[in-house]
mmCIF file of N, CA and C in Angstrom:
data_model
loop_
_atom_site.group_PDB
_atom_site.id
_atom_site.type_symbol
_atom_site.label_atom_id
_atom_site.label_comp_id
_atom_site.label_asym_id
_atom_site.label_seq_id
_atom_site.Cartn_x
_atom_site.Cartn_y
_atom_site.Cartn_z
ATOM 1 N N MET A 17 -26.256 -8.802 -2.552
ATOM 2 C CA MET A 17 -25.521 -8.485 -2.079
ATOM 3 C C MET A 17 -24.742 -7.094 -2.328
ATOM 4 N N PRO A 18 -24.712 -5.719 -2.474
ATOM 5 C CA PRO A 18 -24.155 -5.247 -3.126
ATOM 6 C C PRO A 18 -22.515 -4.808 -2.481
ATOM 7 N N LEU A 19 -22.032 -4.367 -2.993
ATOM 8 C CA LEU A 19 -20.367 -4.128 -3.028
ATOM 9 C C LEU A 19 -20.682 -2.470 -2.664
ATOM 10 N N THR A 20 -19.789 -2.314 -1.691
ATOM 11 C CA THR A 20 -19.580 -1.071 -0.914
ATOM 12 C C THR A 20 -18.654 -0.094 -0.973
ATOM 13 N N HIS A 21 -17.307 -0.212 -0.849
ATOM 14 C CA HIS A 21 -16.086 0.149 -0.623
ATOM 15 C C HIS A 21 -15.093 -0.725 -0.684
ATOM 16 N N ILE A 22 -13.596 -0.170 -0.788
ATOM 17 C CA ILE A 22 -12.651 -1.116 -0.759
ATOM 18 C C ILE A 22 -12.522 -1.300 -0.173
ATOM 19 N N GLU A 23 -12.795 -3.718 1.133
ATOM 20 C CA GLU A 23 -11.427 -3.720 2.081
ATOM 21 C C GLU A 23 -10.477 -2.778 2.404
ATOM 22 N N HIS A 24 -9.739 -3.186 1.532
ATOM 23 C CA HIS A 24 -8.605 -3.606 1.480
ATOM 24 C C HIS A 24 -7.591 -4.104 0.082
ATOM 25 N N VAL A 25 -6.747 -3.167 0.258
ATOM 26 C CA VAL A 25 -5.363 -3.087 -0.900
ATOM 27 C C VAL A 25 -4.060 -3.839 -0.396
ATOM 28 N N LEU A 26 -3.812 -5.123 -1.311
ATOM 29 C CA LEU A 26 -2.616 -5.552 -1.265
ATOM 30 C C LEU A 26 -1.380 -5.235 -1.492
ATOM 31 N N VAL A 27 -0.597 -4.113 -1.463
ATOM 32 C CA VAL A 27 0.670 -4.284 -2.025
ATOM 33 C C VAL A 27 2.084 -4.490 -1.763
ATOM 34 N N VAL A 28 3.016 -5.862 -2.708
ATOM 35 C CA VAL A 28 3.520 -6.136 -2.475
ATOM 36 C C VAL A 28 5.145 -5.357 -3.271
ATOM 37 N N ALA A 29 6.222 -4.881 -1.933
ATOM 38 C CA ALA A 29 7.435 -3.707 -2.979
ATOM 39 C C ALA A 29 8.391 -5.310 -2.166
ATOM 40 N N ASP A 30 8.938 -4.620 -2.689
ATOM 41 C CA ASP A 30 10.958 -4.263 -2.776
ATOM 42 C C ASP A 30 10.762 -4.004 -0.976
ATOM 43 N N ASP A 31 11.066 -2.959 -0.705
ATOM 44 C CA ASP A 31 11.651 -2.190 0.814
ATOM 45 C C ASP A 31 9.767 -1.618 1.166
ATOM 46 N N ILE A 32 9.190 -2.919 1.524
ATOM 47 C CA ILE A 32 7.707 -2.352 2.539
ATOM 48 C C ILE A 32 7.580 -1.636 3.885
ATOM 49 N N ASP A 33 9.063 -0.931 4.407
ATOM 50 C CA ASP A 33 9.416 -0.183 5.206
ATOM 51 C C ASP A 33 8.971 0.710 4.097
ATOM 52 N N ALA A 34 10.211 2.032 3.310
ATOM 53 C CA ALA A 34 10.021 2.192 2.633
ATOM 54 C C ALA A 34 8.506 3.021 2.144
ATOM 55 N N THR A 35 7.525 2.031 1.418
ATOM 56 C CA THR A 35 6.983 1.740 0.565
ATOM 57 C C THR A 35 5.044 2.274 2.019
ATOM 58 N N ARG A 36 5.505 1.352 2.855
ATOM 59 C CA ARG A 36 5.364 2.561 4.454
ATOM 60 C C ARG A 36 5.117 4.058 4.885
ATOM 61 N N ASP A 37 6.607 3.991 4.705
ATOM 62 C CA ASP A 37 6.592 5.175 5.130
ATOM 63 C C ASP A 37 6.967 6.626 4.032
ATOM 64 N N TRP A 38 5.908 5.801 2.563
ATOM 65 C CA TRP A 38 5.701 6.626 1.650
ATOM 66 C C TRP A 38 4.068 6.083 1.409
ATOM 67 N N TYR A 39 3.529 6.349 2.211
ATOM 68 C CA TYR A 39 2.316 6.447 2.357
ATOM 69 C C TYR A 39 1.165 7.187 4.067
ATOM 70 N N ALA A 40 2.931 7.193 4.809
ATOM 71 C CA ALA A 40 1.847 7.499 5.592
ATOM 72 C C ALA A 40 2.725 9.595 5.178
ATOM 73 N N ARG A 41 3.853 9.389 4.750
ATOM 74 C CA ARG A 41 4.359 11.041 4.252
ATOM 75 C C ARG A 41 3.501 11.394 3.611
ATOM 76 N N VAL A 42 3.288 11.482 1.847
ATOM 77 C CA VAL A 42 2.447 11.867 1.392
ATOM 78 C C VAL A 42 0.925 11.212 1.023
ATOM 79 N N LEU A 43 -0.268 10.263 1.710
ATOM 80 C CA LEU A 43 -1.040 10.488 2.094
ATOM 81 C C LEU A 43 -1.876 10.131 3.283
ATOM 82 N N GLY A 44 -0.997 10.757 4.143
ATOM 83 C CA GLY A 44 -1.362 11.319 4.837
ATOM 84 C C GLY A 44 -1.733 9.568 5.824
ATOM 85 N N MET A 45 -1.954 8.826 5.225
ATOM 86 C CA MET A 45 -2.564 6.959 6.385
ATOM 87 C C MET A 45 -1.226 6.918 7.726
ATOM 88 N N ARG A 46 -1.399 6.508 9.178
ATOM 89 C CA ARG A 46 -1.264 5.628 8.883
ATOM 90 C C ARG A 46 0.011 3.877 10.001
ATOM 91 N N SER A 47 0.646 3.740 9.954
ATOM 92 C CA SER A 47 1.045 2.328 10.307
ATOM 93 C C SER A 47 0.246 1.868 11.817
ATOM 94 N N GLY A 48 -0.568 0.651 11.707
ATOM 95 C CA GLY A 48 -1.609 -0.563 12.823
ATOM 96 C C GLY A 48 -1.227 -1.173 13.172
ATOM 97 N N PRO A 49 -1.826 -2.338 13.632
ATOM 98 C CA PRO A 49 -2.287 -3.192 14.417
ATOM 99 C C PRO A 49 -2.654 -3.746 12.762
ATOM 100 N N HIS A 50 -1.481 -5.462 13.767
ATOM 101 C CA HIS A 50 -2.156 -6.491 12.562
ATOM 102 C C HIS A 50 -1.665 -8.025 12.855
ATOM 103 N N PRO A 51 -1.997 -8.639 12.670
ATOM 104 C CA PRO A 51 -1.813 -10.170 12.913
ATOM 105 C C PRO A 51 -0.734 -10.357 12.657
ATOM 106 N N ASP A 52 0.074 -11.506 13.156
ATOM 107 C CA ASP A 52 1.051 -12.028 13.055
ATOM 108 C C ASP A 52 1.101 -13.367 11.842
ATOM 109 N N PHE A 53 1.152 -12.975 10.937
ATOM 110 C CA PHE A 53 1.619 -13.244 9.541
ATOM 111 C C PHE A 53 2.262 -14.789 10.048
ATOM 112 N N GLY A 54 3.932 -14.108 10.575
ATOM 113 C CA GLY A 54 4.728 -14.854 10.123
ATOM 114 C C GLY A 54 5.462 -14.546 9.485
ATOM 115 N N PHE A 55 5.807 -12.877 9.215
ATOM 116 C CA PHE A 55 6.433 -12.657 7.822
ATOM 117 C C PHE A 55 5.893 -11.365 7.549
ATOM 118 N N PRO A 56 6.883 -10.022 7.525
ATOM 119 C CA PRO A 56 6.812 -8.500 7.498
ATOM 120 C C PRO A 56 5.616 -8.142 7.043
ATOM 121 N N VAL A 57 4.657 -7.032 8.241
ATOM 122 C CA VAL A 57 4.185 -6.513 6.838
ATOM 123 C C VAL A 57 3.277 -5.127 7.702
ATOM 124 N N HIS A 58 1.965 -4.457 7.167
ATOM 125 C CA HIS A 58 2.525 -3.076 7.519
ATOM 126 C C HIS A 58 1.470 -3.063 6.995
ATOM 127 N N TRP A 59 0.107 -2.496 8.225
ATOM 128 C CA TRP A 59 -0.941 -2.558 7.813
ATOM 129 C C TRP A 59 -1.459 -0.321 7.554
ATOM 130 N N MET A 60 -1.775 -0.167 6.898
ATOM 131 C CA MET A 60 -2.113 1.498 6.843
ATOM 132 C C MET A 60 -3.601 2.266 6.829
ATOM 133 N N TYR A 61 -3.571 2.919 8.156
ATOM 134 C CA TYR A 61 -4.955 3.189 8.164
ATOM 135 C C TYR A 61 -5.153 4.769 7.454
ATOM 136 N N LEU A 62 -6.672 4.315 7.433
ATOM 137 C CA LEU A 62 -6.700 5.449 7.387
ATOM 138 C C LEU A 62 -7.937 5.957 8.618
ATOM 139 N N GLY A 63 -8.443 7.119 9.519
ATOM 140 C CA GLY A 63 -8.892 6.298 10.365
ATOM 141 C C GLY A 63 -8.746 5.266 11.188
ATOM 142 N N GLU A 64 -10.037 4.444 11.768
ATOM 143 C CA GLU A 64 -9.825 3.441 12.562
ATOM 144 C C GLU A 64 -9.708 1.751 11.516
ATOM 145 N N ARG A 65 -9.791 2.179 10.165
ATOM 146 C CA ARG A 65 -10.411 2.022 9.052
ATOM 147 C C ARG A 65 -9.109 0.706 8.724
ATOM 148 N N ASP A 66 -8.180 -0.355 8.197
ATOM 149 C CA ASP A 66 -7.258 -0.919 7.153
ATOM 150 C C ASP A 66 -7.642 -0.785 5.846
ATOM 151 N N VAL A 67 -6.880 -0.116 4.641
ATOM 152 C CA VAL A 67 -7.016 0.119 4.267
ATOM 153 C C VAL A 67 -5.423 -0.104 2.951
ATOM 154 N N VAL A 68 -4.561 -0.385 3.474
ATOM 155 C CA VAL A 68 -3.847 -1.289 2.190
ATOM 156 C C VAL A 68 -2.963 -1.760 3.217
ATOM 157 N N HIS A 69 -2.311 -2.814 2.929
ATOM 158 C CA HIS A 69 -1.806 -3.701 3.518
ATOM 159 C C HIS A 69 -0.490 -3.438 2.371
ATOM 160 N N ILE A 70 1.185 -3.420 3.627
ATOM 161 C CA ILE A 70 2.503 -3.264 3.159
ATOM 162 C C ILE A 70 2.634 -5.622 2.440
ATOM 163 N N GLY A 71 3.426 -5.816 1.700
ATOM 164 C CA GLY A 71 4.057 -7.130 2.285
ATOM 165 C C GLY A 71 5.072 -7.251 1.705
ATOM 166 N N PRO A 72 6.478 -8.324 1.582
ATOM 167 C CA PRO A 72 7.217 -8.169 1.115
ATOM 168 C C PRO A 72 6.945 -9.073 -0.175
ATOM 169 N N SER A 73 7.765 -8.548 -1.708
ATOM 170 C CA SER A 73 7.166 -9.157 -2.983
ATOM 171 C C SER A 73 7.351 -10.183 -3.050
ATOM 172 N N ALA A 74 7.948 -10.559 -4.038
ATOM 173 C CA ALA A 74 7.731 -12.575 -4.381
ATOM 174 C C ALA A 74 9.266 -12.454 -4.260
ATOM 175 N N LYS A 75 9.649 -11.531 -4.870
ATOM 176 C CA LYS A 75 11.681 -11.757 -4.814
ATOM 177 C C LYS A 75 12.221 -11.696 -3.424
ATOM 178 N N ASN A 76 11.258 -11.399 -2.981
ATOM 179 C CA ASN A 76 11.825 -10.930 -0.741
ATOM 180 C C ASN A 76 10.793 -12.402 -0.429
ATOM 181 N N ALA A 77 9.678 -12.358 -0.274
ATOM 182 C CA ALA A 77 9.461 -13.758 0.227
ATOM 183 C C ALA A 77 9.933 -14.793 1.151
ATOM 184 N N GLY A 78 9.249 -15.143 2.569
ATOM 185 C CA GLY A 78 10.021 -16.352 2.383
ATOM 186 C C GLY A 78 9.469 -17.155 2.137
ATOM 187 N N ASP A 79 9.438 -18.468 3.018
ATOM 188 C CA ASP A 79 8.639 -19.896 2.389
ATOM 189 C C ASP A 79 7.128 -19.893 3.574
ATOM 190 N N ILE A 80 6.931 -18.975 4.503
ATOM 191 C CA ILE A 80 5.309 -18.705 5.410
ATOM 192 C C ILE A 80 5.068 -17.787 4.297
ATOM 193 N N GLN A 81 4.887 -16.821 4.228
ATOM 194 C CA GLN A 81 4.631 -15.914 2.775
ATOM 195 C C GLN A 81 4.543 -16.737 1.108
ATOM 196 N N LYS A 82 5.173 -17.150 1.039
ATOM 197 C CA LYS A 82 4.856 -17.939 -0.720
ATOM 198 C C LYS A 82 4.047 -19.113 0.320
ATOM 199 N N GLN A 83 3.468 -19.974 1.395
ATOM 200 C CA GLN A 83 2.352 -20.681 1.752
ATOM 201 C C GLN A 83 1.325 -20.026 1.644
ATOM 202 N N TYR A 84 1.751 -18.945 2.053
ATOM 203 C CA TYR A 84 0.458 -18.237 2.462
ATOM 204 C C TYR A 84 -0.442 -17.474 1.654
ATOM 205 N N LEU A 85 0.467 -17.031 0.412
ATOM 206 C CA LEU A 85 -0.505 -16.373 -0.345
ATOM 207 C C LEU A 85 -0.228 -17.515 -1.569
ATOM 208 N N GLY A 86 0.495 -18.104 -1.469
ATOM 209 C CA GLY A 86 0.534 -18.954 -2.355
ATOM 210 C C GLY A 86 1.665 -18.139 -3.685
ATOM 211 N N ARG A 87 2.140 -18.087 -3.409
ATOM 212 C CA ARG A 87 3.676 -16.586 -4.554
ATOM 213 C C ARG A 87 4.700 -17.887 -4.532
ATOM 214 N N THR A 88 5.128 -17.853 -5.714
ATOM 215 C CA THR A 88 6.550 -19.173 -6.091
ATOM 216 C C THR A 88 6.505 -18.184 -7.060
ATOM 217 N N SER A 89 5.880 -17.621 -7.541
ATOM 218 C CA SER A 89 7.097 -17.402 -8.881
ATOM 219 C C SER A 89 7.749 -16.079 -8.348
ATOM 220 N N GLN A 90 9.185 -15.497 -8.345
ATOM 221 C CA GLN A 90 10.042 -15.125 -8.921
ATOM 222 C C GLN A 90 10.559 -14.046 -10.088
ATOM 223 N N ARG A 91 9.898 -14.048 -11.326
ATOM 224 C CA ARG A 91 9.671 -13.105 -12.184
ATOM 225 C C ARG A 91 9.779 -12.366 -11.828
ATOM 226 N N SER A 92 10.827 -11.025 -11.886
ATOM 227 C CA SER A 92 10.045 -9.920 -11.446
ATOM 228 C C SER A 92 10.216 -8.945 -12.869
ATOM 229 N N GLU A 93 9.388 -7.642 -12.538
ATOM 230 C CA GLU A 93 9.011 -7.236 -13.757
ATOM 231 C C GLU A 93 9.919 -5.394 -12.967
ATOM 232 N N ALA A 94 9.689 -4.640 -14.210
ATOM 233 C CA ALA A 94 10.285 -3.321 -13.804
ATOM 234 C C ALA A 94 9.549 -2.263 -12.878
ATOM 235 N N GLY A 95 9.604 -1.990 -12.325
ATOM 236 C CA GLY A 95 8.711 -1.715 -11.720
ATOM 237 C C GLY A 95 8.488 -1.506 -9.736
ATOM 238 N N THR A 96 7.687 -1.335 -9.254
ATOM 239 C CA THR A 96 7.995 -1.126 -7.575
ATOM 240 C C THR A 96 7.157 -2.573 -6.733
ATOM 241 N N GLY A 97 6.342 -2.316 -7.761
ATOM 242 C CA GLY A 97 5.060 -3.040 -6.988
ATOM 243 C C GLY A 97 4.021 -4.335 -7.468
ATOM 244 N N ALA A 98 3.223 -5.150 -6.875
ATOM 245 C CA ALA A 98 2.782 -5.886 -8.435
ATOM 246 C C ALA A 98 1.105 -5.043 -8.357
ATOM 247 N N ILE A 99 0.490 -3.462 -8.706
ATOM 248 C CA ILE A 99 -0.152 -3.083 -8.961
ATOM 249 C C ILE A 99 -0.046 -1.596 -9.134
ATOM 250 N N ASP A 100 -1.023 -2.126 -9.813
ATOM 251 C CA ASP A 100 -0.837 -0.272 -10.834
ATOM 252 C C ASP A 100 -0.822 0.946 -10.345
ATOM 253 N N HIS A 101 -2.805 1.194 -9.832
ATOM 254 C CA HIS A 101 -2.120 2.531 -9.203
ATOM 255 C C HIS A 101 -4.134 1.609 -7.837
ATOM 256 N N LEU A 102 -3.628 2.835 -7.827
ATOM 257 C CA LEU A 102 -5.313 2.752 -6.368
ATOM 258 C C LEU A 102 -5.576 4.077 -6.689
ATOM 259 N N ALA A 103 -6.407 4.062 -6.019
ATOM 260 C CA ALA A 103 -7.560 5.554 -6.756
ATOM 261 C C ALA A 103 -8.853 5.745 -4.984
ATOM 262 N N PHE A 104 -7.984 7.120 -4.725
ATOM 263 C CA PHE A 104 -8.986 7.413 -3.074
ATOM 264 C C PHE A 104 -9.864 8.603 -3.753
ATOM 265 N N ARG A 105 -11.034 8.389 -2.624
ATOM 266 C CA ARG A 105 -11.589 9.673 -2.941
ATOM 267 C C ARG A 105 -10.528 10.659 -1.817
ATOM 268 N N ALA A 106 -11.063 11.740 -2.062
ATOM 269 C CA ALA A 106 -10.234 12.430 -0.925
ATOM 270 C C ALA A 106 -10.934 13.190 -1.192
ATOM 271 N N THR A 107 -10.707 15.091 0.055
ATOM 272 C CA THR A 107 -11.619 16.050 -0.609
ATOM 273 C C THR A 107 -10.274 17.355 -0.409
ATOM 274 N N GLY A 108 -10.231 18.701 -1.289
ATOM 275 C CA GLY A 108 -9.574 19.825 -1.412
ATOM 276 C C GLY A 108 -8.554 19.646 -1.820
ATOM 277 N N LEU A 109 -9.101 19.714 -3.396
ATOM 278 C CA LEU A 109 -8.335 19.253 -4.864
ATOM 279 C C LEU A 109 -6.916 20.119 -4.888
ATOM 280 N N ARG A 110 -7.244 21.456 -4.260
ATOM 281 C CA ARG A 110 -5.840 22.035 -4.251
ATOM 282 C C ARG A 110 -5.591 22.399 -4.254
ATOM 283 N N GLY A 111 -5.656 21.503 -2.165
ATOM 284 C CA GLY A 111 -3.998 21.623 -1.153
ATOM 285 C C GLY A 111 -3.584 20.224 -1.490
ATOM 286 N N MET A 112 -4.360 18.804 -2.346
ATOM 287 C CA MET A 112 -3.293 17.771 -1.897
ATOM 288 C C MET A 112 -3.291 18.413 -3.645
ATOM 289 N N LEU A 113 -2.930 18.808 -4.505
ATOM 290 C CA LEU A 113 -2.073 19.188 -6.003
ATOM 291 C C LEU A 113 -1.045 19.819 -5.616
ATOM 292 N N GLU A 114 -1.270 20.643 -4.292
ATOM 293 C CA GLU A 114 0.134 21.313 -4.049
ATOM 294 C C GLU A 114 0.562 20.738 -2.896
ATOM 295 N N HIS A 115 0.718 19.326 -2.372
ATOM 296 C CA HIS A 115 1.579 18.821 -1.883
ATOM 297 C C HIS A 115 1.825 17.406 -2.455
ATOM 298 N N LEU A 116 1.460 16.752 -3.382
ATOM 299 C CA LEU A 116 2.111 16.278 -4.289
ATOM 300 C C LEU A 116 2.688 17.160 -5.078
ATOM 301 N N ARG A 117 2.932 17.760 -5.726
ATOM 302 C CA ARG A 117 4.041 18.925 -5.383
ATOM 303 C C ARG A 117 5.424 19.226 -5.440
ATOM 304 N N LYS A 118 4.993 19.458 -3.755
ATOM 305 C CA LYS A 118 5.888 19.774 -3.272
ATOM 306 C C LYS A 118 6.355 18.577 -2.507
ATOM 307 N N GLU A 119 6.501 16.993 -2.599
ATOM 308 C CA GLU A 119 6.772 15.972 -2.863
ATOM 309 C C GLU A 119 7.161 15.547 -4.038
ATOM 310 N N LYS A 120 6.744 16.357 -4.966
ATOM 311 C CA LYS A 120 7.943 15.367 -6.048
ATOM 312 C C LYS A 120 7.274 14.228 -7.109
ATOM 313 N N ILE A 121 5.765 14.364 -6.738
ATOM 314 C CA ILE A 121 4.922 13.686 -6.572
ATOM 315 C C ILE A 121 4.144 13.557 -8.683
ATOM 316 N N GLN A 122 4.808 12.215 -9.554
ATOM 317 C CA GLN A 122 4.357 12.634 -10.961
ATOM 318 C C GLN A 122 2.739 11.959 -10.789
ATOM 319 N N PHE A 123 1.997 12.947 -11.489
ATOM 320 C CA PHE A 123 0.984 12.431 -11.539
ATOM 321 C C PHE A 123 0.372 13.856 -12.226
ATOM 322 N N SER A 124 -1.226 13.579 -12.917
ATOM 323 C CA SER A 124 -1.360 13.453 -14.282
ATOM 324 C C SER A 124 -2.781 14.438 -13.954
ATOM 325 N N GLN A 125 -3.806 14.963 -13.952
ATOM 326 C CA GLN A 125 -5.232 15.504 -14.252
ATOM 327 C C GLN A 125 -5.643 15.508 -15.838
#
């Protein structure tokens, strides 16, 4: 059973609405339907596929989320989320670089 693609990535953030807005504005994803987990989440879609799930960071997690995800640590490190980076395959490199510069997104080539 070989892997074929990333199903989804969970991003935990201090401000899930601002994180949702960033994925929409910068990467062109759209917020879409998701199950009711009993705590706030956003699922970001590319086409019909949910690829990024966004939930509250540990410091903002309620009891239901902590039980669901097994998250109990309240320790906070520098940064805004619990992942190092995401990589997406895309086309139109020149246009994407211009878009990232316009949005003032730091990147390296």
